[in-house]
Short mmCIF file of C-alpha atoms in Angstrom, two decimals:
data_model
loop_
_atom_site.label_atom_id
_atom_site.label_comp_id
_atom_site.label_asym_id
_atom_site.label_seq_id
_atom_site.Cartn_x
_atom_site.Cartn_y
_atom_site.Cartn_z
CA UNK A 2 -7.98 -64.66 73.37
CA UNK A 3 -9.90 -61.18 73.45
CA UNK A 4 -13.35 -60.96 72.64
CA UNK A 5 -14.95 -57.98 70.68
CA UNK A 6 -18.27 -56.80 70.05
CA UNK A 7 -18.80 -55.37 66.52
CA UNK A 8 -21.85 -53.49 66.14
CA UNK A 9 -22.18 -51.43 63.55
CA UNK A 10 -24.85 -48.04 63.43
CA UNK A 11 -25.98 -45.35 61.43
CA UNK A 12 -26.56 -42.09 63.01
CA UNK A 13 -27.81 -39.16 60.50
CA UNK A 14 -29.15 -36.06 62.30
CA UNK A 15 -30.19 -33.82 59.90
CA UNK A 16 -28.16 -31.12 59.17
CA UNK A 17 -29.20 -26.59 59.71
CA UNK A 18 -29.03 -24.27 56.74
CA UNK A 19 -25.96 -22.64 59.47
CA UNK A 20 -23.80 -25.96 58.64
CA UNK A 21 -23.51 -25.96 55.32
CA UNK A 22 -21.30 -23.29 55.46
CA UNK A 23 -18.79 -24.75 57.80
CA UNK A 24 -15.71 -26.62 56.13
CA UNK A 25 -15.93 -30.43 55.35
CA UNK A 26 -13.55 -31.44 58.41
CA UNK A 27 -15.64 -29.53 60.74
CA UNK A 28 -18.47 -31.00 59.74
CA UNK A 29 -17.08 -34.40 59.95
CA UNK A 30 -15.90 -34.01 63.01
CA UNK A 31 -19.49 -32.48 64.49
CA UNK A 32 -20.48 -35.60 62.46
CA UNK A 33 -18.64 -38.22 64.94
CA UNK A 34 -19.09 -35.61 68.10
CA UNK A 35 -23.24 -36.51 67.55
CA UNK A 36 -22.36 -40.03 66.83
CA UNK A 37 -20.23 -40.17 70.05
CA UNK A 38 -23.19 -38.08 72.15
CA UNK A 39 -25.61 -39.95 71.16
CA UNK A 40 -24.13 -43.48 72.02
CA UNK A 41 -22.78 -42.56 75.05
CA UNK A 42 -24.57 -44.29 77.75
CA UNK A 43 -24.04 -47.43 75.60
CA UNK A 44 -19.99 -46.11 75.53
CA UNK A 45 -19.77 -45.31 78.88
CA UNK A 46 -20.80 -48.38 80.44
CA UNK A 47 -19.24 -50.63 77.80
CA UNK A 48 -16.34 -52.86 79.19
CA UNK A 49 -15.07 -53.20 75.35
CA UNK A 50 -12.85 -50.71 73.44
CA UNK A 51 -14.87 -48.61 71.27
CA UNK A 52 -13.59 -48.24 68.06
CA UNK A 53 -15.65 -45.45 65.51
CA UNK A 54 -14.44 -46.29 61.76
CA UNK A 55 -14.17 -42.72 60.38
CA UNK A 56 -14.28 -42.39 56.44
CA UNK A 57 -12.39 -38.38 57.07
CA UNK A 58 -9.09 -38.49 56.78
CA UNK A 59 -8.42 -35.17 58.81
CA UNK A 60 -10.99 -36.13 61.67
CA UNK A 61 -8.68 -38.98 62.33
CA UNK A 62 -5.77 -37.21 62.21
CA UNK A 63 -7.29 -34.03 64.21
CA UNK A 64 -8.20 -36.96 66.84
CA UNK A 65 -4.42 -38.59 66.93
CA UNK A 66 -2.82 -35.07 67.23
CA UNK A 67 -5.30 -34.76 69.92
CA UNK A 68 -3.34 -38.27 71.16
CA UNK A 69 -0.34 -36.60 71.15
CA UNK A 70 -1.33 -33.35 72.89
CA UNK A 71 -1.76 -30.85 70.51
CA UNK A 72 -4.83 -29.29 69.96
CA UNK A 73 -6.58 -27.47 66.80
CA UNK A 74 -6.58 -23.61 66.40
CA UNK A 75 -10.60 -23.80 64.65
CA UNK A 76 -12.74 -23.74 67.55
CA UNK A 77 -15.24 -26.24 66.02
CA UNK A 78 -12.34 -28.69 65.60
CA UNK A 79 -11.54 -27.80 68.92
CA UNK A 80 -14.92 -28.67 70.82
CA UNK A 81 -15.25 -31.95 69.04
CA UNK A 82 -11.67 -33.18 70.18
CA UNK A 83 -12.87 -32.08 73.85
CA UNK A 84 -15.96 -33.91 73.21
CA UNK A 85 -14.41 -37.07 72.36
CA UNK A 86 -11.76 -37.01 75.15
CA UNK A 87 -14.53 -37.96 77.51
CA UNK A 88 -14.86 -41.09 75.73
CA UNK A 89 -12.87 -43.94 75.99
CA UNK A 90 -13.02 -44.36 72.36
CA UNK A 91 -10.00 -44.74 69.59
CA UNK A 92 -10.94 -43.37 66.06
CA UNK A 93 -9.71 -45.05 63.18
CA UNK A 94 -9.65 -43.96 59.65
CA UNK A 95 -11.85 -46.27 56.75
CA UNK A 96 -12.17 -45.67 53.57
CA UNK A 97 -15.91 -45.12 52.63
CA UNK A 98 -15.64 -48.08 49.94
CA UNK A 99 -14.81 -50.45 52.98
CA UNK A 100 -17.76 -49.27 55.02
CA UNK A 101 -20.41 -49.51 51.90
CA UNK A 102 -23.94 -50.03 53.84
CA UNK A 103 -23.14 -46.46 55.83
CA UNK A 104 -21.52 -45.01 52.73
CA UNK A 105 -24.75 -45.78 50.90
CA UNK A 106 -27.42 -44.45 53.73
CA UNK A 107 -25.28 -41.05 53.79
CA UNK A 108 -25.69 -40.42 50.48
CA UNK A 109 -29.20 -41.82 49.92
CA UNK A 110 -30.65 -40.03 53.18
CA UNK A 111 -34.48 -42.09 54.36
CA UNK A 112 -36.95 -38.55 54.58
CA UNK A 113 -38.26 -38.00 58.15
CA UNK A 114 -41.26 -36.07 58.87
CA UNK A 115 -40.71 -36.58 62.45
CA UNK A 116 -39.89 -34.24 65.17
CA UNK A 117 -37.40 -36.34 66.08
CA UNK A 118 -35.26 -36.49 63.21
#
């Protein structure tokens, strides 16, 4: 029987004034790109499967066309599916209902004054 480690984290960098112009899916998938970057000495050294539950519909679907070889013509869609190749890391979609604690903290933001937020 396999074993699996479920951990489950929320990462919210905040977000430039530059951003907010960018569509939704590009944002989502910078999004999981920081997620991924920030994790990864965790993901790298992990002997588990890494699965990142992705509430974006066309981030997972950018990610399994990546899967199947294709690759998208936005260039910030682009660097986030060559960012994520280096991971050993399958993306699956989840509704944001199903995922309610990280739902919640993305909408209701905790203020930093910190440089390091």
């Amino acid at each position: 029987m396999d074993h699996f480690k479920h951990y489950m984290v929320d990462f919210t960098p905040s977000v430039s004034i530059r951003l907010k112009k960018w569509l939704p899916c590009e944002a989502e998938c910078l999004g999981v790109k920081l997620v991924l970057e920030h994790f990864a000495p965790i993901l790298k050294e992990s002997k588990y499967q890494i699965v990142h539950y992705c509430d974006n519909l066309p981030t997972v679907n950018a990610y399994k066309r990546l899967k199947q070889g294709k690759f998208s013509s936005s260039p910030r869609i682009a660097a986030f599916l060559i960012s994520v190749n280096s991971y050993d890391v399958d993306i699956i979609h989840k509704a944001g209902k199903d995922i309610k604690l990280t739902d919640y903290i993305s909408r209701n933001p905790v203020a930093c004054n910190s440089s390091r937020c």
